CSV table of C-alpha atoms and ligand atoms in Angstrom, one decimal:
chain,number,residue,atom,x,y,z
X,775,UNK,CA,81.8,22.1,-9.8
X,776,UNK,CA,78.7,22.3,-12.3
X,777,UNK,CA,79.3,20.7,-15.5
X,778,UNK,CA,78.5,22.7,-18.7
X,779,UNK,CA,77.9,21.9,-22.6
X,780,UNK,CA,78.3,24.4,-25.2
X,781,UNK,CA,78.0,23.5,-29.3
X,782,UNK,CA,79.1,25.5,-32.0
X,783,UNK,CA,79.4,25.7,-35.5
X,784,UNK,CA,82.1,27.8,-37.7
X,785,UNK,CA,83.9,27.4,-41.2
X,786,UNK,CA,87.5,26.5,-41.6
X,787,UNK,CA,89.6,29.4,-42.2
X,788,UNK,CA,91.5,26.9,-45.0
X,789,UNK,CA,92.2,23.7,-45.7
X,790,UNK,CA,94.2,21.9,-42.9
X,791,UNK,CA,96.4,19.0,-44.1
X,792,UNK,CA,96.1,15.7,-42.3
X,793,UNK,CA,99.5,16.2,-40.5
X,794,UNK,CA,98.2,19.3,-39.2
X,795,UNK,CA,94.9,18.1,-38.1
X,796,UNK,CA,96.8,15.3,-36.1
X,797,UNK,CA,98.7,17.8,-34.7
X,798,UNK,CA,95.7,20.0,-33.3
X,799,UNK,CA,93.9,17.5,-32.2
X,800,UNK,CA,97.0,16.0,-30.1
X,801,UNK,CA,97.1,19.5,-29.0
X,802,UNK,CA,93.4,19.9,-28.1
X,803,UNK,CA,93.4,16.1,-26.4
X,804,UNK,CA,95.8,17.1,-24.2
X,805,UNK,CA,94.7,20.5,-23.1
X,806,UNK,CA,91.2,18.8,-22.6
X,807,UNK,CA,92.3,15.9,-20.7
X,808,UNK,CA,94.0,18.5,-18.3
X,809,UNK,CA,91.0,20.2,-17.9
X,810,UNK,CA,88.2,17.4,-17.8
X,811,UNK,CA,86.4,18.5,-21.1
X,812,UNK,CA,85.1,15.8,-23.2
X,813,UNK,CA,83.2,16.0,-26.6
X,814,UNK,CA,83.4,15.9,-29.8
X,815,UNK,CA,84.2,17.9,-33.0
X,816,UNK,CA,83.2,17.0,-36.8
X,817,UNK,CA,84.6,18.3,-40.0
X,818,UNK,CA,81.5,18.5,-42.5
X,819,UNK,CA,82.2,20.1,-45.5
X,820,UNK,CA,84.4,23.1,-44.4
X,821,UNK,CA,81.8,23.5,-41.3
X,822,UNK,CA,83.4,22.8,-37.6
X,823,UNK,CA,80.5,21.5,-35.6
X,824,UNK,CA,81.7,21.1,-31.9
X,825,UNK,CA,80.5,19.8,-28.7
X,826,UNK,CA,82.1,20.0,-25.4
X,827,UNK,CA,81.4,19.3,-22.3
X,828,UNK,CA,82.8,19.7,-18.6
X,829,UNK,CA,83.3,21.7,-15.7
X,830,UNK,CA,81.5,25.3,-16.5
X,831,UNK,CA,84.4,27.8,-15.8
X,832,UNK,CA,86.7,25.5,-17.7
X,833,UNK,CA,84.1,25.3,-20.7
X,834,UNK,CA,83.3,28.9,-20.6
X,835,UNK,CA,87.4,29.6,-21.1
X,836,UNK,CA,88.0,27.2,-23.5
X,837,UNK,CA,84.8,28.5,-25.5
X,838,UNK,CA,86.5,31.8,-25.2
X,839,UNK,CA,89.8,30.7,-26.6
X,840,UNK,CA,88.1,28.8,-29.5
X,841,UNK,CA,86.1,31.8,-30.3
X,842,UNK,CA,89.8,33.7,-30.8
X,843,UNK,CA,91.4,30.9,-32.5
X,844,UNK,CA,92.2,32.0,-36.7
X,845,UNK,CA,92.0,28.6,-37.8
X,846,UNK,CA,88.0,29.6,-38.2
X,847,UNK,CA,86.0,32.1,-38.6
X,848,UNK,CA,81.8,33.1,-38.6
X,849,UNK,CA,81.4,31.1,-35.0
X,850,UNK,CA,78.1,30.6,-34.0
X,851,UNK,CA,77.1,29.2,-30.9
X,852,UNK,CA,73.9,26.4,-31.7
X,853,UNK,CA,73.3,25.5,-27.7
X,854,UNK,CA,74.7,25.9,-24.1
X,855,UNK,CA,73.7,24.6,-21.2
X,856,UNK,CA,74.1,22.5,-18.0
X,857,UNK,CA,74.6,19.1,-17.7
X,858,UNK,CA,74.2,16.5,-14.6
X,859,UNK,CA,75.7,13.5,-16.7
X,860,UNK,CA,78.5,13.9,-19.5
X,861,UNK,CA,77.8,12.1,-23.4
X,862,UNK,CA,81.6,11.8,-23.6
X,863,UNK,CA,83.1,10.1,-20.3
X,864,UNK,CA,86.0,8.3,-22.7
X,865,UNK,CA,86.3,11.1,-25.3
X,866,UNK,CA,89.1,14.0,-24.5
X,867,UNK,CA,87.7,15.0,-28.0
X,868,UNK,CA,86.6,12.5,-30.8
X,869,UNK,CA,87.1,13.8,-34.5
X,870,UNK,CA,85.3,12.9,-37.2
X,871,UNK,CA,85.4,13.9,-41.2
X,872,UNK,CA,82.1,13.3,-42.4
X,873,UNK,CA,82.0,12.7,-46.3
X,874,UNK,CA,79.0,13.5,-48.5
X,875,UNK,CA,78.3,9.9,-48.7
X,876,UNK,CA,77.9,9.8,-44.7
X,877,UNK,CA,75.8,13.0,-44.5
X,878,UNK,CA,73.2,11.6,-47.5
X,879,UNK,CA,72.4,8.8,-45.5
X,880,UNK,CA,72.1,10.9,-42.5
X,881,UNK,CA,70.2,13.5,-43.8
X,882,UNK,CA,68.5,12.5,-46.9
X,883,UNK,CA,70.9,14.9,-48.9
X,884,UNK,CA,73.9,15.5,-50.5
X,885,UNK,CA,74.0,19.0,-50.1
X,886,UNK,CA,73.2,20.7,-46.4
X,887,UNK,CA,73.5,24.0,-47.6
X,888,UNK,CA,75.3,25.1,-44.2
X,889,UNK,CA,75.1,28.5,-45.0
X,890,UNK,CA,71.9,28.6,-44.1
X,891,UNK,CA,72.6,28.0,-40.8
X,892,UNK,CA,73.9,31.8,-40.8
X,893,UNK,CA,70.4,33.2,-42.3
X,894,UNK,CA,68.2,31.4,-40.2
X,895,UNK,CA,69.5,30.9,-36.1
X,896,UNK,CA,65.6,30.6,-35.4
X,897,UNK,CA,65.6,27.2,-36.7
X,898,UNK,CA,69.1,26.3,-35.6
X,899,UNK,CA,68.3,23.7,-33.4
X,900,UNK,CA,66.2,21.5,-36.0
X,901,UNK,CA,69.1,22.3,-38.5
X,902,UNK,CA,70.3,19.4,-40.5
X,903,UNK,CA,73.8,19.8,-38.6
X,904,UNK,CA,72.7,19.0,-36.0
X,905,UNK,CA,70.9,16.3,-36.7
X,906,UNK,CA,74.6,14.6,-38.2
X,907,UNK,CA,75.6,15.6,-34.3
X,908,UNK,CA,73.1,14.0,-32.5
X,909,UNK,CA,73.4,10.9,-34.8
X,910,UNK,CA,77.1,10.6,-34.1
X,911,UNK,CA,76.8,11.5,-30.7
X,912,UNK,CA,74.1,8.3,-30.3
X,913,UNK,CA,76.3,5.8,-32.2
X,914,UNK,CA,79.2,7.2,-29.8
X,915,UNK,CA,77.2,6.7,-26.2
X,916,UNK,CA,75.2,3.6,-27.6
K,1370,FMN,C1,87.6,24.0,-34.3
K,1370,FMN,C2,88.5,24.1,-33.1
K,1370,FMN,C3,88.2,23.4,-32.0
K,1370,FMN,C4,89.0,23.5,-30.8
K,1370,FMN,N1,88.7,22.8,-29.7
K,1370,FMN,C5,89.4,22.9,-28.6
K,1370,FMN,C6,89.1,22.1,-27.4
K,1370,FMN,O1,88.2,21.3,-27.4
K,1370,FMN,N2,89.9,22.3,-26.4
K,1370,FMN,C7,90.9,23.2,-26.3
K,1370,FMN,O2,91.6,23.3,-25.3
K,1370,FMN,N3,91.3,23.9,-27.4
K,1370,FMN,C8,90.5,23.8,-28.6
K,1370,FMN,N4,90.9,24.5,-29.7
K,1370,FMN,C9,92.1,25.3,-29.6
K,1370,FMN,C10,91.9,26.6,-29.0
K,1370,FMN,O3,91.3,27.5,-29.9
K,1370,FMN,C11,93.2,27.2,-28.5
K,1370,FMN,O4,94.2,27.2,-29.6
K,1370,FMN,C12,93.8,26.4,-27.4
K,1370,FMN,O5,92.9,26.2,-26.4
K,1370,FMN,C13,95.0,27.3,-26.8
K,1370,FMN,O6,95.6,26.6,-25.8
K,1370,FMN,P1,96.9,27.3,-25.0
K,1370,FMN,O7,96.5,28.7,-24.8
K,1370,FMN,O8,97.0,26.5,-23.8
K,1370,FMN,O9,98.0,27.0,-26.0
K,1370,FMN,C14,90.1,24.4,-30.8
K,1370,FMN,C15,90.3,25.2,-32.0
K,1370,FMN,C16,89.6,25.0,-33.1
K,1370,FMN,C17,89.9,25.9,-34.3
C-alpha cells in the first residue's frame, strides 16, 4: 500500500477545555494507531495545523472525516502528497500548543496574522505556519 501525507490548516470552532482536548486526542490516537496514520497536529493561536501521514486510502478517509468534523471550520488543505518514508514512525499523533513566546522565536513575530493564510493560498507553502511545522517536525525526527 502507497503511503500518503496530507497537511491542513483550519480554526477552532471554540475553545476546547484541556479535559476535552485529552479526550480527542485519546480518541484520535487510537483511531490512528488502528489505522497506521502518524503525524502531528499543533494548536497555534485558534489555528489547527495538521500533518498526517500513512497508508493513502486510509489518509484520504480520515482527511474526509476531518473535513466534516464541527469542532473546526474554514479547512484548507496546505500540501498532499506521497511519501516513501514516514516523519512520524513513533507518533499516532503528537500535539502541541504553541504559545506566542514559542512562535516569536520561531518566526521572528508575535503576531502570524494567520488570516492571511485565507487571502493569499499562492504563498501558502512559504507561510509562516508552516515554517512553525517544519520546525517542530525537525526537532521531532532529529
Ligand atoms: C483538528 C482535528 C484533527 C483530527 N485528527 C484526526 C486524526 O488524525 N485521526 C482521526 O482518526 N481522526 C481525527 N479527527 C477526528 C475526526 O474528525 C473524526 O471525528 C473521527 O475520525 C471519527 O471517527 P469515528 O467515525 O471512528 O468515530 C480530528 C478532528 C479534528 C477537529
Amino acid at each position: 500500500m502507497p503511503l500518503k501525507f496530507v497537511s491542513y490548516i483550519s480554526s477552532q470552532s471554540r475553545v476546547m477545555t484541556k479535559q476535552s482536548i485529552e479526550d480527542f486526542l485519546f480518541q484520535v490516537r487510537d483511531k490512528n494507531k488502528h489505522l497506521a496514520i502518524t503525524g502531528i497536529l499543533l494548536l497555534i493561536q485558534g489555528k489547527f495545523v495538521q500533518y498526517i501521514e500513512g497508508p493513502a486510502e486510509e489518509i484520504d478517509k480520515v482527511y474526509e472525516s476531518i473535513s466534516k468534523d464541527k469542532r473546526h471550520t474554514e479547512m484548507i488543505m496546505l500540501d498532499s502528497g506521497s511519501l516513501t518514508e514516514r516523519q512520524f514512525k513513533d507518533w499516532s499523533m503528537a500535539y502541541k500548543e504553541v504559545d506566542d513566546k514559542q512562535i516569536k522565536e520561531i518566526v521572528g513575530k508575535e503576531d502570524l496574522h494567520l488570516e492571511d493564510v485565507f487571502l493569499n493560498d499562492k504563498d501558502i507553502k512559504n507561510h509562516p505556519v508552516l515554517t512553525v511545522l517544519y520546525d517542530f517536525v525537525k526537532t521531532l525526527s532529529s
